[in-house]
Amino acid sequence: TSTSASASSTCGNNGVSTMIGTPRRKATRLSSNGKGGVAKQSPSKAKRQVKKTPSPKRKIKTGGATSSGIKRSSPSKQSPRNSPTRKKAVKNDINSLRICSADLANIAPENMWVDMNVPPEELRPSATLTTGQSFSWLVVEHDDDDNDETKVGVAEEEEHKTFSAWGVHDAKEWVGPLGNRVISIRETPNTTLYRVLHGPTDGVDEYLRDYFQLDTPLGPLYEQWSERDGRLGRIASVIPGVRILRQDPTECLFSFICSSNNNVPRITKMLAAFRETYGEFMMELPCRSAVEDDLKNGDSAEPSLCHDNTSREIYSFPTLEALRAATDASLREMGLGYRASYIVATRDHLLELGGEEHLHSLRDVKDANAVQEKLIEFKGVGRKVADCVALFSLDQIEAIPVDTHVWHIACREYDPSLGEVKSLTPTVYKRVGELFRSRFPSHAGWAHSLLFVAELPSFRGVLPTDIVSQMDEWREQERAKKVAEKEAKAARSSTND
């Protein structure tokens, strides 16, 4: 398309390799003095081959020299305790650490950004990576003084801001482990880029095409769905590029068991500990700690970032073989709670069925309901978790995970009588799924995900105002209805007494 051609020529002038149509050549980066050169990785990283037996407790490394060779600031350089400008660091759990693009630029600088040559209509990572499909992608923040040459079209990007499900900071870059690699993904106004921070660089193009399922054209699907649902059509015009990831089935299964009755920050922290304990060490990412004003003037300031040499270790997702070492006690110690027994039981049952090959074989089953029935045999896997695993890793394009958001869509837009249902029985669950499948005959699970993304608070700013108002009014009606039901129940109880 003309969009792709434009993106290719623009990025090509900014030191970005292209995935399609351009021969791959080894690129060199100019150093600060203008001379060509390729930076080498730290010898300490290259030598680290043996992973020590990890502790179930999640550890945050601070102080000393990091992999980038930067040392912690001397205490004598910190602000005095009674200084009015003194700031205090926010507690260093993994969700308070921030990853900055300028810091990542120092890692594997010989690996240039590669243009995937995919237009916004076909892929927007901001509406795909951190919207509930995967919990391994970390948002990368940009400094105000970041002069990275790949940040093309900044003015245009400011005019068309979208919001990540992780907040209203309009994330445009992410980093995460994929198999035996650590990869950065960057969204620009015209295309999507990637850069390998760790692991082999060969075969990444094909790997990411499969991961994002780029061989399935999204534009025609958007058109088909829009013809059958005018409201979806209006949403599609402002939230392009929502794709379904094709994840590793084993990783997806255990990740969504951990997601049960949980929130995203806690799931992320839980899975980080899970990876550290049973996965393989890959690399350290330099991080910064959030700091907040320590002033007593009543003003509420946004937390800023400080360079305190905090780092975050990145581990691969554990193999099923590695999980043989997991026990209920060790999993509970790392914070999984009652889910620990589900992990152990699912591991044992999966091994009995033939291991990872059993999950991969479900990709060949052409009936989403049949795959759901197979997956709910695992302890801790209900119908919603089963459909998440089926849709996000097992090629079940018609699977419809039904959670609160999807339930609201079904009741509000397609069948108001569902509002009278008291519980989500298997029959009702299937009924909700059929509402979506009958309306969207092709890739119903993908269509459902676009509508799901629109329900997330972080995307309110890009939706038409009347659609937002409709959502708010319906929620208020539902809230009032529940209050009335509660009061009526209390009145009946009082009368019986």
Short mmCIF file of C-alpha atoms in Angstrom, two decimals:
data_model
loop_
_atom_site.label_atom_id
_atom_site.label_comp_id
_atom_site.label_asym_id
_atom_site.label_seq_id
_atom_site.Cartn_x
_atom_site.Cartn_y
_atom_site.Cartn_z
CA THR A 1 0.00 0.00 0.00
CA SER A 2 1.04 3.65 -0.28
CA THR A 3 1.14 3.82 3.51
CA SER A 4 3.65 1.00 3.71
CA ALA A 5 5.80 2.51 0.99
CA SER A 6 5.87 5.82 2.76
CA ALA A 7 6.79 4.19 6.05
CA SER A 8 9.57 2.22 4.41
CA SER A 9 11.18 5.22 2.74
CA THR A 10 10.86 7.42 5.80
CA CYS A 11 12.27 4.85 8.20
CA GLY A 12 14.96 3.85 5.75
CA ASN A 13 16.36 7.37 5.98
CA ASN A 14 16.53 7.06 9.75
CA GLY A 15 18.70 3.99 10.11
CA VAL A 16 15.90 1.40 10.23
CA SER A 17 16.19 -1.91 8.40
CA THR A 18 13.13 -3.12 6.50
CA MET A 19 11.52 -6.54 6.80
CA ILE A 20 10.04 -6.82 3.32
CA GLY A 21 11.46 -5.85 -0.08
CA THR A 22 14.90 -4.74 1.13
CA PRO A 23 17.93 -7.04 1.44
CA ARG A 24 19.04 -7.46 5.05
CA ARG A 25 22.48 -5.95 5.63
CA LYS A 26 24.55 -5.65 8.73
CA ALA A 27 24.14 -2.08 9.91
CA THR A 28 26.62 0.00 11.85
CA ARG A 29 25.74 2.79 14.24
CA LEU A 30 27.68 6.05 14.29
CA SER A 31 29.33 6.81 17.60
CA SER A 32 29.12 10.22 19.22
CA ASN A 33 32.29 11.34 17.44
CA GLY A 34 30.78 10.46 14.08
CA LYS A 35 32.94 7.44 13.37
CA GLY A 36 31.46 4.14 12.42
CA GLY A 37 31.58 1.37 14.97
CA VAL A 38 29.70 -1.47 16.57
CA ALA A 39 29.44 -1.54 20.35
CA LYS A 40 30.03 -4.88 22.07
CA GLN A 41 28.03 -6.38 24.89
CA SER A 42 29.48 -6.47 28.38
CA PRO A 43 31.82 -9.47 28.86
CA SER A 44 30.13 -10.18 32.17
CA LYS A 45 26.87 -10.86 30.34
CA ALA A 46 28.45 -13.09 27.72
CA LYS A 47 30.07 -15.27 30.36
CA ARG A 48 26.94 -15.75 32.40
CA GLN A 49 25.79 -19.16 31.27
CA VAL A 50 24.89 -21.01 34.45
CA LYS A 51 21.82 -19.91 36.35
CA LYS A 52 22.04 -20.15 40.10
CA THR A 53 19.27 -21.88 41.99
CA PRO A 54 16.84 -19.00 42.50
CA SER A 55 14.85 -18.13 45.53
CA PRO A 56 11.07 -18.18 45.34
CA LYS A 57 11.15 -14.63 46.63
CA ARG A 58 11.21 -11.91 43.98
CA LYS A 59 14.40 -9.88 44.26
CA ILE A 60 15.06 -6.38 42.99
CA LYS A 61 18.73 -5.61 42.42
CA THR A 62 19.92 -2.16 43.45
CA GLY A 63 23.21 -0.50 44.05
CA GLY A 64 26.70 -1.28 42.85
CA ALA A 65 27.56 -1.45 39.18
CA THR A 66 24.88 -2.53 36.75
CA SER A 67 25.32 -4.29 33.44
CA SER A 68 25.73 -0.87 31.84
CA GLY A 69 28.56 -0.02 34.21
CA ILE A 70 26.81 2.90 35.93
CA LYS A 71 27.27 3.10 39.67
CA ARG A 72 24.84 4.23 42.32
CA SER A 73 25.07 7.87 43.29
CA SER A 74 27.06 8.56 46.41
CA PRO A 75 24.96 9.28 49.51
CA SER A 76 26.88 12.51 49.96
CA LYS A 77 25.36 13.78 46.72
CA GLN A 78 21.81 13.27 47.87
CA SER A 79 19.72 16.17 49.11
CA PRO A 80 19.92 16.82 52.86
CA ARG A 81 17.11 15.39 54.92
CA ASN A 82 15.76 18.82 55.74
CA SER A 83 16.03 20.16 52.18
CA PRO A 84 12.70 21.45 50.76
CA THR A 85 13.58 19.85 47.41
CA ARG A 86 14.29 16.39 48.83
CA LYS A 87 12.43 13.52 47.20
CA LYS A 88 11.83 9.98 48.35
CA ALA A 89 11.84 6.84 46.22
CA VAL A 90 8.66 4.83 45.85
CA LYS A 91 8.91 1.28 47.20
CA ASN A 92 10.87 -0.82 44.70
CA ASP A 93 8.48 -3.56 43.74
CA ILE A 94 8.52 -4.52 40.08
CA ASN A 95 5.44 -2.46 39.27
CA SER A 96 7.06 0.76 40.53
CA LEU A 97 10.16 0.34 38.38
CA ARG A 98 10.28 2.24 35.11
CA ILE A 99 12.08 1.26 31.93
CA CYS A 100 13.31 4.11 29.74
CA SER A 101 14.08 4.00 26.03
CA ALA A 102 17.32 5.94 26.44
CA ASP A 103 18.65 3.26 28.80
CA LEU A 104 17.67 0.40 26.49
CA ALA A 105 19.52 2.08 23.62
CA ASN A 106 22.80 1.11 25.32
CA ILE A 107 21.93 -2.59 25.13
CA ALA A 108 23.09 -4.48 22.01
CA PRO A 109 23.50 -1.24 20.01
CA GLU A 110 24.69 -3.29 17.04
CA ASN A 111 21.10 -4.56 16.62
CA MET A 112 19.26 -1.84 14.74
CA TRP A 113 15.53 -1.18 14.69
CA VAL A 114 13.84 -3.22 11.96
CA ASP A 115 10.75 -2.01 10.13
CA MET A 116 8.03 -4.68 10.01
CA ASN A 117 6.42 -2.79 7.11
CA VAL A 118 2.95 -3.18 8.57
CA PRO A 119 0.57 -0.18 8.37
CA PRO A 120 -1.52 1.01 11.34
CA GLU A 121 -4.65 -0.55 9.85
CA GLU A 122 -3.04 -3.97 10.17
CA LEU A 123 -1.30 -3.67 13.56
CA ARG A 124 -1.28 -1.29 16.51
CA PRO A 125 0.74 -2.73 19.40
CA SER A 126 -0.81 -0.13 21.73
CA ALA A 127 -4.18 -1.82 21.25
CA THR A 128 -2.83 -5.38 21.23
CA LEU A 129 0.11 -6.02 23.57
CA THR A 130 -1.21 -4.71 26.89
CA THR A 131 -4.95 -5.20 26.60
CA GLY A 132 -5.32 -8.47 28.49
CA GLN A 133 -3.97 -11.03 26.04
CA SER A 134 -0.45 -11.24 27.45
CA PHE A 135 1.13 -10.26 30.77
CA SER A 136 4.80 -10.30 29.75
CA TRP A 137 5.09 -6.96 27.92
CA LEU A 138 6.53 -4.01 29.84
CA VAL A 139 5.90 -0.41 28.88
CA VAL A 140 9.00 1.58 27.90
CA GLU A 141 8.92 5.28 28.66
CA HIS A 142 10.60 8.05 26.71
CA ASP A 143 12.59 10.90 28.25
CA ASP A 144 11.72 14.39 27.14
CA ASP A 145 15.26 14.73 25.81
CA ASP A 146 15.26 11.39 24.01
CA ASN A 147 16.53 12.09 20.50
CA ASP A 148 16.19 8.55 19.20
CA GLU A 149 16.33 8.64 15.42
CA THR A 150 13.43 6.20 15.01
CA LYS A 151 10.94 8.64 16.55
CA VAL A 152 9.71 9.80 13.15
CA GLY A 153 6.61 11.90 12.78
CA VAL A 154 6.45 13.02 16.42
CA ALA A 155 4.25 16.02 15.64
CA GLU A 156 1.81 13.82 13.73
CA GLU A 157 1.84 11.28 16.56
CA GLU A 158 0.95 13.96 19.12
CA GLU A 159 -2.12 14.84 17.07
CA HIS A 160 -3.37 11.25 17.03
CA LYS A 161 -2.74 10.02 20.54
CA THR A 162 -4.12 6.71 21.68
CA PHE A 163 -3.92 5.23 25.13
CA SER A 164 -2.39 2.04 26.43
CA ALA A 165 -4.46 -0.13 28.73
CA TRP A 166 -1.71 0.43 31.30
CA GLY A 167 -2.51 4.10 31.63
CA VAL A 168 -3.01 7.37 29.81
CA HIS A 169 0.71 7.90 29.18
CA ASP A 170 0.23 6.91 25.52
CA ALA A 171 2.84 4.17 25.44
CA LYS A 172 4.54 3.62 22.10
CA GLU A 173 7.25 1.15 23.06
CA TRP A 174 7.32 -2.15 24.93
CA VAL A 175 9.91 -4.77 25.85
CA GLY A 176 9.35 -8.38 26.75
CA PRO A 177 10.63 -11.97 26.57
CA LEU A 178 9.54 -14.04 23.59
CA GLY A 179 10.89 -17.58 23.65
CA ASN A 180 14.68 -17.35 23.96
CA ARG A 181 14.78 -13.67 22.99
CA VAL A 182 14.11 -10.31 24.60
CA ILE A 183 12.57 -7.94 22.06
CA SER A 184 11.57 -4.28 21.98
CA ILE A 185 8.52 -3.29 19.94
CA ARG A 186 7.98 0.32 18.91
CA GLU A 187 4.87 1.84 17.37
CA THR A 188 5.22 4.81 15.02
CA PRO A 189 2.47 6.69 13.18
CA ASN A 190 3.07 4.69 10.01
CA THR A 191 4.45 1.28 10.97
CA THR A 192 5.77 -0.98 13.74
CA LEU A 193 9.46 -1.56 14.49
CA TYR A 194 11.32 -4.18 16.51
CA ARG A 195 14.80 -4.55 17.97
CA VAL A 196 16.43 -7.63 19.51
CA LEU A 197 18.00 -6.90 22.90
CA HIS A 198 18.96 -10.50 23.68
CA GLY A 199 19.07 -13.76 21.78
CA PRO A 200 19.49 -14.76 18.14
CA THR A 201 18.63 -12.22 15.46
CA ASP A 202 18.02 -14.79 12.72
CA GLY A 203 14.41 -15.74 12.06
CA VAL A 204 12.88 -12.87 14.05
CA ASP A 205 10.91 -11.57 11.08
CA GLU A 206 9.11 -14.88 10.65
CA TYR A 207 8.69 -15.34 14.41
CA LEU A 208 6.94 -11.98 14.82
CA ARG A 209 4.79 -12.47 11.73
CA ASP A 210 3.51 -15.66 13.34
CA TYR A 211 3.20 -14.07 16.80
CA PHE A 212 1.07 -11.19 15.45
CA GLN A 213 -0.64 -13.45 12.88
CA LEU A 214 0.17 -10.96 10.13
CA ASP A 215 -0.73 -13.46 7.42
CA THR A 216 -4.37 -12.82 8.34
CA PRO A 217 -5.36 -9.49 6.71
CA LEU A 218 -7.14 -7.36 9.29
CA GLY A 219 -8.58 -4.67 7.01
CA PRO A 220 -11.14 -6.94 5.28
CA LEU A 221 -12.24 -8.33 8.65
CA TYR A 222 -12.81 -4.81 10.02
CA GLU A 223 -14.95 -4.08 6.95
CA GLN A 224 -17.01 -7.27 7.35
CA TRP A 225 -17.61 -6.67 11.05
CA SER A 226 -18.52 -3.02 10.47
CA GLU A 227 -21.14 -3.98 7.88
CA ARG A 228 -22.83 -6.25 10.41
CA ASP A 229 -22.55 -3.91 13.39
CA GLY A 230 -22.66 -0.13 12.92
CA ARG A 231 -21.46 0.55 16.46
CA LEU A 232 -18.39 -1.64 15.94
CA GLY A 233 -17.76 0.23 12.70
CA ARG A 234 -17.51 3.53 14.56
CA ILE A 235 -15.18 1.94 17.12
CA ALA A 236 -13.05 0.41 14.36
CA SER A 237 -12.50 3.83 12.81
CA VAL A 238 -10.76 5.11 15.97
CA ILE A 239 -9.13 1.92 17.29
CA PRO A 240 -7.35 0.30 14.32
CA GLY A 241 -4.99 -2.64 14.33
CA VAL A 242 -6.38 -4.76 17.18
CA ARG A 243 -4.94 -8.24 16.61
CA ILE A 244 -4.99 -11.56 18.39
CA LEU A 245 -1.57 -12.81 19.50
CA ARG A 246 -0.52 -16.39 18.78
CA GLN A 247 1.25 -17.26 22.02
CA ASP A 248 2.96 -20.38 23.25
CA PRO A 249 0.12 -22.62 24.54
CA THR A 250 1.93 -23.77 27.69
CA GLU A 251 2.84 -20.23 28.70
CA CYS A 252 -0.69 -19.03 27.92
CA LEU A 253 -2.32 -21.82 29.95
CA PHE A 254 -0.32 -21.27 33.14
CA SER A 255 -0.45 -17.48 32.80
CA PHE A 256 -4.24 -17.42 32.64
CA ILE A 257 -4.54 -19.81 35.57
CA CYS A 258 -2.64 -17.15 37.51
CA SER A 259 -4.98 -14.45 36.17
CA SER A 260 -8.05 -15.93 37.83
CA ASN A 261 -9.73 -13.39 40.18
CA ASN A 262 -6.70 -11.15 39.86
CA ASN A 263 -5.65 -7.72 38.58
CA VAL A 264 -3.00 -6.94 35.96
CA PRO A 265 -0.27 -5.48 38.26
CA ARG A 266 -0.54 -8.45 40.61
CA ILE A 267 -0.60 -10.95 37.73
CA THR A 268 2.53 -9.32 36.31
CA LYS A 269 4.32 -9.52 39.64
CA MET A 270 3.21 -13.12 40.18
CA LEU A 271 4.38 -14.27 36.76
CA ALA A 272 7.70 -12.46 37.14
CA ALA A 273 8.39 -14.50 40.28
CA PHE A 274 7.23 -17.64 38.48
CA ARG A 275 9.67 -17.01 35.62
CA GLU A 276 12.55 -16.17 37.96
CA THR A 277 12.12 -19.33 39.98
CA TYR A 278 11.69 -21.87 37.19
CA GLY A 279 12.77 -20.11 33.98
CA GLU A 280 16.20 -19.40 32.51
CA PHE A 281 17.99 -16.13 33.09
CA MET A 282 18.33 -14.06 29.90
CA MET A 283 19.38 -10.50 30.78
CA GLU A 284 19.05 -7.52 33.07
CA LEU A 285 17.14 -4.42 32.02
CA PRO A 286 18.26 -1.10 33.53
CA CYS A 287 15.38 0.57 35.36
CA ARG A 288 14.67 3.77 37.20
CA SER A 289 12.68 4.14 40.40
CA ALA A 290 9.65 6.36 40.65
CA VAL A 291 10.13 9.18 43.17
CA GLU A 292 7.53 11.48 44.63
CA ASP A 293 7.71 14.93 46.17
CA ASP A 294 8.28 15.00 49.91
CA LEU A 295 6.90 18.51 50.26
CA LYS A 296 4.17 19.24 52.77
CA ASN A 297 2.43 21.99 50.82
CA GLY A 298 -0.59 19.93 49.85
CA ASP A 299 0.19 19.92 46.14
CA SER A 300 -0.15 16.57 44.36
CA ALA A 301 2.68 16.09 41.87
CA GLU A 302 3.11 13.22 39.46
CA PRO A 303 5.95 10.86 40.45
CA SER A 304 9.13 11.49 38.47
CA LEU A 305 12.01 9.11 37.77
CA CYS A 306 15.44 8.88 39.37
CA HIS A 307 18.62 7.20 38.09
CA ASP A 308 19.37 4.87 41.00
CA ASN A 309 20.82 1.90 39.08
CA THR A 310 17.90 -0.39 39.76
CA SER A 311 17.66 -3.29 37.34
CA ARG A 312 15.14 -5.95 36.50
CA GLU A 313 16.12 -9.47 35.57
CA ILE A 314 14.33 -11.04 32.61
CA TYR A 315 13.74 -14.79 32.51
CA SER A 316 12.24 -17.10 29.95
CA PHE A 317 8.94 -18.76 30.70
CA PRO A 318 9.61 -22.15 32.33
CA THR A 319 9.25 -25.31 30.31
CA LEU A 320 6.92 -28.04 31.47
CA GLU A 321 9.99 -30.11 32.34
CA ALA A 322 11.34 -27.31 34.54
CA LEU A 323 7.98 -27.10 36.33
CA ARG A 324 8.48 -30.64 37.64
CA ALA A 325 10.38 -28.98 40.48
CA ALA A 326 7.40 -26.82 41.48
CA THR A 327 5.61 -27.68 44.71
CA ASP A 328 2.47 -26.31 46.27
CA ALA A 329 4.52 -24.84 49.11
CA SER A 330 7.08 -23.09 46.89
CA LEU A 331 4.38 -21.62 44.66
CA ARG A 332 2.44 -20.31 47.65
CA GLU A 333 5.63 -18.78 49.03
CA MET A 334 6.06 -16.72 45.87
CA GLY A 335 2.52 -15.39 46.19
CA LEU A 336 0.31 -17.61 44.03
CA GLY A 337 -2.01 -18.46 46.90
CA TYR A 338 -4.76 -20.99 46.15
CA ARG A 339 -3.64 -21.02 42.50
CA ALA A 340 -0.57 -23.01 43.56
CA SER A 341 -2.53 -26.24 43.73
CA TYR A 342 -4.00 -25.50 40.28
CA ILE A 343 -0.53 -25.10 38.78
CA VAL A 344 0.70 -28.38 40.27
CA ALA A 345 -2.41 -30.33 39.27
CA THR A 346 -2.44 -28.89 35.73
CA ARG A 347 1.23 -29.69 35.28
CA ASP A 348 0.70 -33.30 36.37
CA HIS A 349 -2.37 -33.77 34.17
CA LEU A 350 -0.65 -32.21 31.16
CA LEU A 351 2.33 -34.53 31.58
CA GLU A 352 -0.04 -37.50 31.72
CA LEU A 353 -1.62 -36.36 28.43
CA GLY A 354 1.72 -36.17 26.64
CA GLY A 355 2.97 -32.74 27.63
CA GLU A 356 3.20 -29.67 25.45
CA GLU A 357 2.44 -31.67 22.30
CA HIS A 358 -1.07 -32.29 23.63
CA LEU A 359 -1.78 -28.55 23.76
CA HIS A 360 -0.32 -27.96 20.31
CA SER A 361 -2.54 -30.72 18.91
CA LEU A 362 -5.61 -28.69 19.93
CA ARG A 363 -4.71 -26.17 17.23
CA ASP A 364 -5.92 -28.73 14.70
CA VAL A 365 -9.37 -28.99 16.28
CA LYS A 366 -11.85 -26.88 14.32
CA ASP A 367 -14.51 -26.58 17.03
CA ALA A 368 -13.93 -23.89 19.68
CA ASN A 369 -16.48 -25.46 22.04
CA ALA A 370 -14.73 -28.83 21.79
CA VAL A 371 -11.39 -27.20 22.68
CA GLN A 372 -13.04 -25.46 25.61
CA GLU A 373 -14.28 -28.82 26.92
CA LYS A 374 -10.77 -30.27 26.65
CA LEU A 375 -9.21 -27.37 28.53
CA ILE A 376 -11.67 -27.25 31.43
CA GLU A 377 -10.46 -30.74 32.36
CA PHE A 378 -7.45 -28.98 33.90
CA LYS A 379 -7.85 -27.91 37.52
CA GLY A 380 -8.35 -24.18 37.89
CA VAL A 381 -9.45 -23.74 34.28
CA GLY A 382 -13.01 -22.50 33.94
CA ARG A 383 -14.75 -21.67 30.69
CA LYS A 384 -13.46 -18.11 30.51
CA VAL A 385 -9.82 -19.12 31.08
CA ALA A 386 -10.25 -21.98 28.61
CA ASP A 387 -11.53 -19.61 25.93
CA CYS A 388 -8.68 -17.16 26.60
CA VAL A 389 -6.14 -19.93 26.07
CA ALA A 390 -8.02 -21.20 23.01
CA LEU A 391 -8.24 -17.75 21.39
CA PHE A 392 -4.78 -16.43 22.31
CA SER A 393 -2.71 -19.56 21.62
CA LEU A 394 -4.66 -22.39 19.99
CA ASP A 395 -5.99 -20.79 16.77
CA GLN A 396 -9.62 -20.94 17.93
CA ILE A 397 -10.74 -17.79 16.15
CA GLU A 398 -14.37 -18.26 17.19
CA ALA A 399 -13.69 -18.62 20.94
CA ILE A 400 -15.41 -15.90 23.03
CA PRO A 401 -14.00 -15.40 26.55
CA VAL A 402 -16.87 -14.00 28.61
CA ASP A 403 -15.85 -11.70 31.45
CA THR A 404 -17.53 -8.64 32.98
CA HIS A 405 -16.76 -6.41 29.99
CA VAL A 406 -18.07 -8.93 27.46
CA TRP A 407 -21.13 -9.59 29.59
CA HIS A 408 -21.87 -5.85 29.61
CA ILE A 409 -21.53 -5.68 25.81
CA ALA A 410 -23.86 -8.64 25.34
CA CYS A 411 -26.53 -7.28 27.71
CA ARG A 412 -26.33 -3.70 26.52
CA GLU A 413 -25.99 -4.19 22.75
CA TYR A 414 -27.30 -7.60 21.75
CA ASP A 415 -29.73 -9.16 24.26
CA PRO A 416 -31.12 -7.02 27.13
CA SER A 417 -32.94 -10.08 28.51
CA LEU A 418 -29.56 -11.36 29.72
CA GLY A 419 -29.77 -8.71 32.41
CA GLU A 420 -32.40 -10.81 34.17
CA VAL A 421 -30.07 -13.83 34.43
CA LYS A 422 -28.93 -14.48 37.99
CA SER A 423 -25.75 -16.47 37.30
CA LEU A 424 -23.43 -17.33 34.43
CA THR A 425 -24.24 -21.01 34.01
CA PRO A 426 -22.60 -23.07 31.22
CA THR A 427 -25.80 -22.68 29.18
CA VAL A 428 -25.85 -18.90 29.60
CA TYR A 429 -22.11 -18.69 28.91
CA LYS A 430 -22.61 -20.51 25.60
CA ARG A 431 -25.58 -18.29 24.81
CA VAL A 432 -23.41 -15.18 25.12
CA GLY A 433 -20.78 -16.70 22.85
CA GLU A 434 -23.37 -17.54 20.23
CA LEU A 435 -24.54 -13.91 20.20
CA PHE A 436 -21.10 -12.87 18.97
CA ARG A 437 -20.62 -15.84 16.64
CA SER A 438 -23.97 -15.29 14.92
CA ARG A 439 -23.30 -11.58 14.44
CA PHE A 440 -19.71 -12.04 13.25
CA PRO A 441 -19.50 -15.27 11.21
CA SER A 442 -15.77 -14.80 10.48
CA HIS A 443 -13.23 -14.48 13.30
CA ALA A 444 -15.83 -13.75 15.98
CA GLY A 445 -13.17 -13.97 18.69
CA TRP A 446 -11.16 -11.24 16.99
CA ALA A 447 -14.24 -9.01 16.63
CA HIS A 448 -15.10 -9.56 20.27
CA SER A 449 -11.57 -8.43 21.23
CA LEU A 450 -11.98 -5.13 19.39
CA LEU A 451 -15.20 -4.48 21.31
CA PHE A 452 -13.45 -5.54 24.54
CA VAL A 453 -10.62 -3.04 24.00
CA ALA A 454 -13.18 -0.27 23.54
CA GLU A 455 -14.57 -1.03 27.02
CA LEU A 456 -11.20 -0.37 28.71
CA PRO A 457 -11.07 2.99 30.54
CA SER A 458 -7.79 3.93 28.88
CA PHE A 459 -9.45 4.05 25.45
CA ARG A 460 -12.33 6.35 26.44
CA GLY A 461 -10.46 9.36 25.09
CA VAL A 462 -10.51 8.14 21.50
CA LEU A 463 -14.13 6.93 21.36
CA PRO A 464 -17.05 9.02 20.06
CA THR A 465 -18.60 10.92 22.97
CA ASP A 466 -22.06 9.44 22.48
CA ILE A 467 -20.68 5.89 22.76
CA VAL A 468 -18.90 6.83 25.99
CA SER A 469 -22.09 8.42 27.34
CA GLN A 470 -24.07 5.30 26.44
CA MET A 471 -21.59 3.13 28.36
CA ASP A 472 -21.73 5.41 31.39
CA GLU A 473 -25.52 5.59 31.42
CA TRP A 474 -25.85 1.84 31.19
CA ARG A 475 -23.37 1.28 34.04
CA GLU A 476 -25.27 3.76 36.18
CA GLN A 477 -28.54 1.98 35.46
CA GLU A 478 -26.98 -1.35 36.38
CA ARG A 479 -25.59 0.12 39.59
CA ALA A 480 -28.96 1.57 40.54
CA LYS A 481 -30.61 -1.75 39.75
CA LYS A 482 -28.25 -3.63 42.06
CA VAL A 483 -28.80 -1.12 44.86
CA ALA A 484 -32.56 -1.50 44.51
CA GLU A 485 -32.31 -5.29 44.57
CA LYS A 486 -30.12 -5.14 47.68
CA GLU A 487 -32.57 -2.83 49.45
CA ALA A 488 -35.51 -5.04 48.50
CA LYS A 489 -33.71 -8.09 49.85
CA ALA A 490 -32.95 -6.29 53.10
CA ALA A 491 -36.60 -5.22 53.40
CA ARG A 492 -37.81 -8.80 52.91
CA SER A 493 -35.36 -10.02 55.52
CA SER A 494 -36.53 -7.39 57.98
CA THR A 495 -40.17 -8.34 57.41
CA ASN A 496 -39.44 -12.03 58.02
CA ASP A 497 -37.72 -11.18 61.29
#
